[in-house]
mmCIF file with all atom_site columns, C-alpha atoms in Angstrom:
data_model
loop_
_atom_site.group_PDB
_atom_site.id
_atom_site.type_symbol
_atom_site.label_atom_id
_atom_site.label_alt_id
_atom_site.label_comp_id
_atom_site.label_asym_id
_atom_site.label_entity_id
_atom_site.label_seq_id
_atom_site.pdbx_PDB_ins_code
_atom_site.Cartn_x
_atom_site.Cartn_y
_atom_site.Cartn_z
_atom_site.occupancy
_atom_site.B_iso_or_equiv
_atom_site.pdbx_formal_charge
_atom_site.auth_seq_id
_atom_site.auth_comp_id
_atom_site.auth_asym_id
_atom_site.auth_atom_id
_atom_site.pdbx_PDB_model_num
ATOM 1   C CA . UNK H 1 1   ? -0.001  0.080   -0.090 1.00 59.00 ? 1   UNK H CA 1
ATOM 2   C CA . UNK H 1 2   ? 1.576   3.284   -1.178 1.00 79.00 ? 2   UNK H CA 1
ATOM 3   C CA . UNK H 1 3   ? 0.354   5.103   1.951  1.00 81.00 ? 3   UNK H CA 1
ATOM 4   C CA . UNK H 1 4   ? 1.836   2.727   4.352  1.00 80.00 ? 4   UNK H CA 1
ATOM 5   C CA . UNK H 1 5   ? 5.100   2.618   2.396  1.00 80.00 ? 5   UNK H CA 1
ATOM 6   C CA . UNK H 1 6   ? 5.267   6.540   2.656  1.00 84.00 ? 6   UNK H CA 1
ATOM 7   C CA . UNK H 1 7   ? 4.883   6.347   6.428  1.00 84.00 ? 7   UNK H CA 1
ATOM 8   C CA . UNK H 1 8   ? 7.800   4.102   6.709  1.00 88.00 ? 8   UNK H CA 1
ATOM 9   C CA . UNK H 1 9   ? 6.654   2.286   9.765  1.00 90.00 ? 9   UNK H CA 1
ATOM 10  C CA . UNK H 1 10  ? 9.238   1.057   12.120 1.00 92.00 ? 10  UNK H CA 1
ATOM 11  C CA . UNK H 1 11  ? 9.762   -0.747  15.475 1.00 95.00 ? 11  UNK H CA 1
ATOM 12  C CA . UNK H 1 12  ? 8.208   2.327   17.315 1.00 95.00 ? 12  UNK H CA 1
ATOM 13  C CA . UNK H 1 13  ? 4.969   2.031   15.004 1.00 96.00 ? 13  UNK H CA 1
ATOM 14  C CA . UNK H 1 14  ? 1.729   0.681   15.797 1.00 97.00 ? 14  UNK H CA 1
ATOM 15  C CA . UNK H 1 15  ? -0.823  -0.252  12.999 1.00 97.00 ? 15  UNK H CA 1
ATOM 16  C CA . UNK H 1 16  ? -4.422  -0.425  13.563 1.00 97.00 ? 16  UNK H CA 1
ATOM 17  C CA . UNK H 1 17  ? -6.887  -1.078  10.837 1.00 96.00 ? 17  UNK H CA 1
ATOM 18  C CA . UNK H 1 18  ? -10.548 0.399   11.371 1.00 93.00 ? 18  UNK H CA 1
ATOM 19  C CA . UNK H 1 19  ? -12.428 0.344   8.089  1.00 91.00 ? 19  UNK H CA 1
ATOM 20  C CA . UNK H 1 20  ? -14.046 -3.173  8.039  1.00 86.00 ? 20  UNK H CA 1
ATOM 21  C CA . UNK H 1 21  ? -13.290 -3.534  4.216  1.00 92.00 ? 21  UNK H CA 1
ATOM 22  C CA . UNK H 1 22  ? -10.737 -6.013  3.308  1.00 93.00 ? 22  UNK H CA 1
ATOM 23  C CA . UNK H 1 23  ? -10.033 -3.949  0.104  1.00 93.00 ? 23  UNK H CA 1
ATOM 24  C CA . UNK H 1 24  ? -8.603  -1.175  2.381  1.00 92.00 ? 24  UNK H CA 1
ATOM 25  C CA . UNK H 1 25  ? -7.443  -3.154  5.568  1.00 94.00 ? 25  UNK H CA 1
ATOM 26  C CA . UNK H 1 26  ? -5.842  -6.181  3.927  1.00 95.00 ? 26  UNK H CA 1
ATOM 27  C CA . UNK H 1 27  ? -3.074  -4.303  2.042  1.00 94.00 ? 27  UNK H CA 1
ATOM 28  C CA . UNK H 1 28  ? -2.316  -2.174  5.106  1.00 94.00 ? 28  UNK H CA 1
ATOM 29  C CA . UNK H 1 29  ? -2.027  -5.673  7.112  1.00 96.00 ? 29  UNK H CA 1
ATOM 30  C CA . UNK H 1 30  ? 0.148   -7.243  4.545  1.00 96.00 ? 30  UNK H CA 1
ATOM 31  C CA . UNK H 1 31  ? 2.458   -4.125  4.732  1.00 95.00 ? 31  UNK H CA 1
ATOM 32  C CA . UNK H 1 32  ? 2.456   -4.231  8.681  1.00 96.00 ? 32  UNK H CA 1
ATOM 33  C CA . UNK H 1 33  ? 3.088   -8.152  8.826  1.00 97.00 ? 33  UNK H CA 1
ATOM 34  C CA . UNK H 1 34  ? 6.291   -7.637  6.639  1.00 94.00 ? 34  UNK H CA 1
ATOM 35  C CA . UNK H 1 35  ? 7.438   -4.735  8.845  1.00 95.00 ? 35  UNK H CA 1
ATOM 36  C CA . UNK H 1 36  ? 8.957   -4.365  12.399 1.00 96.00 ? 36  UNK H CA 1
ATOM 37  C CA . UNK H 1 37  ? 5.894   -2.578  13.661 1.00 97.00 ? 37  UNK H CA 1
ATOM 38  C CA . UNK H 1 38  ? 5.531   -3.254  17.437 1.00 97.00 ? 38  UNK H CA 1
ATOM 39  C CA . UNK H 1 39  ? 1.747   -3.753  17.428 1.00 98.00 ? 39  UNK H CA 1
ATOM 40  C CA . UNK H 1 40  ? -0.764  -4.770  14.646 1.00 98.00 ? 40  UNK H CA 1
ATOM 41  C CA . UNK H 1 41  ? -4.567  -4.625  15.620 1.00 98.00 ? 41  UNK H CA 1
ATOM 42  C CA . UNK H 1 42  ? -7.705  -4.796  13.511 1.00 97.00 ? 42  UNK H CA 1
ATOM 43  C CA . UNK H 1 43  ? -11.259 -3.831  14.329 1.00 94.00 ? 43  UNK H CA 1
ATOM 44  C CA . UNK H 1 44  ? -13.875 -6.176  13.753 1.00 92.00 ? 44  UNK H CA 1
ATOM 45  C CA . UNK H 1 45  ? -15.702 -8.973  15.545 1.00 92.00 ? 45  UNK H CA 1
ATOM 46  C CA . UNK H 1 46  ? -14.357 -12.567 16.182 1.00 93.00 ? 46  UNK H CA 1
ATOM 47  C CA . UNK H 1 47  ? -16.082 -13.768 13.017 1.00 95.00 ? 47  UNK H CA 1
ATOM 48  C CA . UNK H 1 48  ? -14.727 -10.904 10.979 1.00 94.00 ? 48  UNK H CA 1
ATOM 49  C CA . UNK H 1 49  ? -11.197 -11.593 12.261 1.00 95.00 ? 49  UNK H CA 1
ATOM 50  C CA . UNK H 1 50  ? -11.607 -15.466 11.455 1.00 96.00 ? 50  UNK H CA 1
ATOM 51  C CA . UNK H 1 51  ? -12.418 -14.572 7.866  1.00 96.00 ? 51  UNK H CA 1
ATOM 52  C CA . UNK H 1 52  ? -9.486  -11.895 7.819  1.00 96.00 ? 52  UNK H CA 1
ATOM 53  C CA . UNK H 1 53  ? -7.081  -14.987 9.095  1.00 97.00 ? 53  UNK H CA 1
ATOM 54  C CA . UNK H 1 54  ? -8.355  -17.195 6.233  1.00 97.00 ? 54  UNK H CA 1
ATOM 55  C CA . UNK H 1 55  ? -7.566  -14.543 3.760  1.00 97.00 ? 55  UNK H CA 1
ATOM 56  C CA . UNK H 1 56  ? -4.103  -13.974 4.977  1.00 97.00 ? 56  UNK H CA 1
ATOM 57  C CA . UNK H 1 57  ? -3.381  -17.658 5.074  1.00 98.00 ? 57  UNK H CA 1
ATOM 58  C CA . UNK H 1 58  ? -4.763  -17.820 1.330  1.00 97.00 ? 58  UNK H CA 1
ATOM 59  C CA . UNK H 1 59  ? -2.120  -14.870 0.661  1.00 96.00 ? 59  UNK H CA 1
ATOM 60  C CA . UNK H 1 60  ? 0.753   -17.074 2.035  1.00 97.00 ? 60  UNK H CA 1
ATOM 61  C CA . UNK H 1 61  ? 1.261   -15.706 5.498  1.00 98.00 ? 61  UNK H CA 1
ATOM 62  C CA . UNK H 1 62  ? 1.939   -18.381 8.233  1.00 97.00 ? 62  UNK H CA 1
ATOM 63  C CA . UNK H 1 63  ? 0.294   -19.049 11.605 1.00 97.00 ? 63  UNK H CA 1
ATOM 64  C CA . UNK H 1 64  ? 3.007   -17.294 13.505 1.00 97.00 ? 64  UNK H CA 1
ATOM 65  C CA . UNK H 1 65  ? 2.937   -14.121 11.360 1.00 98.00 ? 65  UNK H CA 1
ATOM 66  C CA . UNK H 1 66  ? -0.772  -13.844 11.392 1.00 98.00 ? 66  UNK H CA 1
ATOM 67  C CA . UNK H 1 67  ? -0.706  -14.172 15.246 1.00 97.00 ? 67  UNK H CA 1
ATOM 68  C CA . UNK H 1 68  ? 1.032   -10.746 15.342 1.00 97.00 ? 68  UNK H CA 1
ATOM 69  C CA . UNK H 1 69  ? -2.535  -9.359  14.661 1.00 98.00 ? 69  UNK H CA 1
ATOM 70  C CA . UNK H 1 70  ? -4.684  -8.536  17.642 1.00 97.00 ? 70  UNK H CA 1
ATOM 71  C CA . UNK H 1 71  ? -8.156  -9.016  16.757 1.00 94.00 ? 71  UNK H CA 1
ATOM 72  C CA . UNK H 1 72  ? -10.644 -7.971  17.738 1.00 92.00 ? 72  UNK H CA 1
ATOM 73  C CA . UNK H 1 73  ? -8.762  -5.019  18.471 1.00 95.00 ? 73  UNK H CA 1
ATOM 74  C CA . UNK H 1 74  ? -8.625  -3.515  21.964 1.00 96.00 ? 74  UNK H CA 1
ATOM 75  C CA . UNK H 1 75  ? -8.674  -4.445  25.634 1.00 96.00 ? 75  UNK H CA 1
ATOM 76  C CA . UNK H 1 76  ? -11.962 -6.010  26.894 1.00 94.00 ? 76  UNK H CA 1
ATOM 77  C CA . UNK H 1 77  ? -13.474 -3.183  28.913 1.00 95.00 ? 77  UNK H CA 1
ATOM 78  C CA . UNK H 1 78  ? -16.799 -3.600  27.954 1.00 95.00 ? 78  UNK H CA 1
ATOM 79  C CA . UNK H 1 79  ? -16.807 -0.778  25.380 1.00 95.00 ? 79  UNK H CA 1
ATOM 80  C CA . UNK H 1 80  ? -20.020 0.255   23.823 1.00 95.00 ? 80  UNK H CA 1
ATOM 81  C CA . UNK H 1 81  ? -19.495 3.686   22.332 1.00 96.00 ? 81  UNK H CA 1
ATOM 82  C CA . UNK H 1 82  ? -16.956 4.988   20.012 1.00 95.00 ? 82  UNK H CA 1
ATOM 83  C CA . UNK H 1 83  ? -15.028 6.761   22.506 1.00 97.00 ? 83  UNK H CA 1
ATOM 84  C CA . UNK H 1 84  ? -14.966 3.760   24.561 1.00 97.00 ? 84  UNK H CA 1
ATOM 85  C CA . UNK H 1 85  ? -13.716 1.463   21.702 1.00 96.00 ? 85  UNK H CA 1
ATOM 86  C CA . UNK H 1 86  ? -10.884 4.119   21.012 1.00 97.00 ? 86  UNK H CA 1
ATOM 87  C CA . UNK H 1 87  ? -9.963  4.202   24.565 1.00 98.00 ? 87  UNK H CA 1
ATOM 88  C CA . UNK H 1 88  ? -9.732  0.325   24.640 1.00 97.00 ? 88  UNK H CA 1
ATOM 89  C CA . UNK H 1 89  ? -7.500  0.224   21.302 1.00 97.00 ? 89  UNK H CA 1
ATOM 90  C CA . UNK H 1 90  ? -5.167  2.798   22.647 1.00 97.00 ? 90  UNK H CA 1
ATOM 91  C CA . UNK H 1 91  ? -4.828  1.276   26.078 1.00 97.00 ? 91  UNK H CA 1
ATOM 92  C CA . UNK H 1 92  ? -3.942  -2.048  24.222 1.00 98.00 ? 92  UNK H CA 1
ATOM 93  C CA . UNK H 1 93  ? -1.375  -0.262  22.133 1.00 98.00 ? 93  UNK H CA 1
ATOM 94  C CA . UNK H 1 94  ? 0.104   1.228   25.256 1.00 98.00 ? 94  UNK H CA 1
ATOM 95  C CA . UNK H 1 95  ? 0.024   -2.205  27.001 1.00 97.00 ? 95  UNK H CA 1
ATOM 96  C CA . UNK H 1 96  ? 1.845   -3.541  24.012 1.00 97.00 ? 96  UNK H CA 1
ATOM 97  C CA . UNK H 1 97  ? 4.385   -0.777  23.917 1.00 96.00 ? 97  UNK H CA 1
ATOM 98  C CA . UNK H 1 98  ? 5.256   -1.240  27.626 1.00 96.00 ? 98  UNK H CA 1
ATOM 99  C CA . UNK H 1 99  ? 5.401   -5.082  27.195 1.00 94.00 ? 99  UNK H CA 1
ATOM 100 C CA . UNK H 1 100 ? 2.314   -5.743  29.379 1.00 93.00 ? 100 UNK H CA 1
ATOM 101 C CA . UNK H 1 101 ? 0.218   -7.558  26.620 1.00 85.00 ? 101 UNK H CA 1
ATOM 102 C CA . UNK H 1 102 ? -0.205  -11.540 27.462 1.00 69.00 ? 102 UNK H CA 1
#
C-alpha cells in the first residue's frame, strides 16, 4: 500500500486497521506484517477476524506471522460507544508498547 510505504513504519510504530473493508485493511495488514512494527490490531468481530485470518493464509502468511494481529482489537473493558472503543484500542497499544500484553 502506497500510504503505508510513505509512512515508513518501524519498531516504534503501531498499526490499527479500522475500516471493516478488506480492500482497504488487507493491504495495510500485508505491509504491517512484513514490517518491524511493534503492534498490529484490526477492528471487527471474532467472526470478521476469522475471515481475515483465512484470507491472510490464502495470501501465504503463516500462523506465527498472522498471530501478530490483535483481533478483535482493544482491551476488553466492555466498550460500547466509539469513544470507549477508541480508549480500549489505545490502552492495548500502550500495553503492547510497555510489554504488558499477554
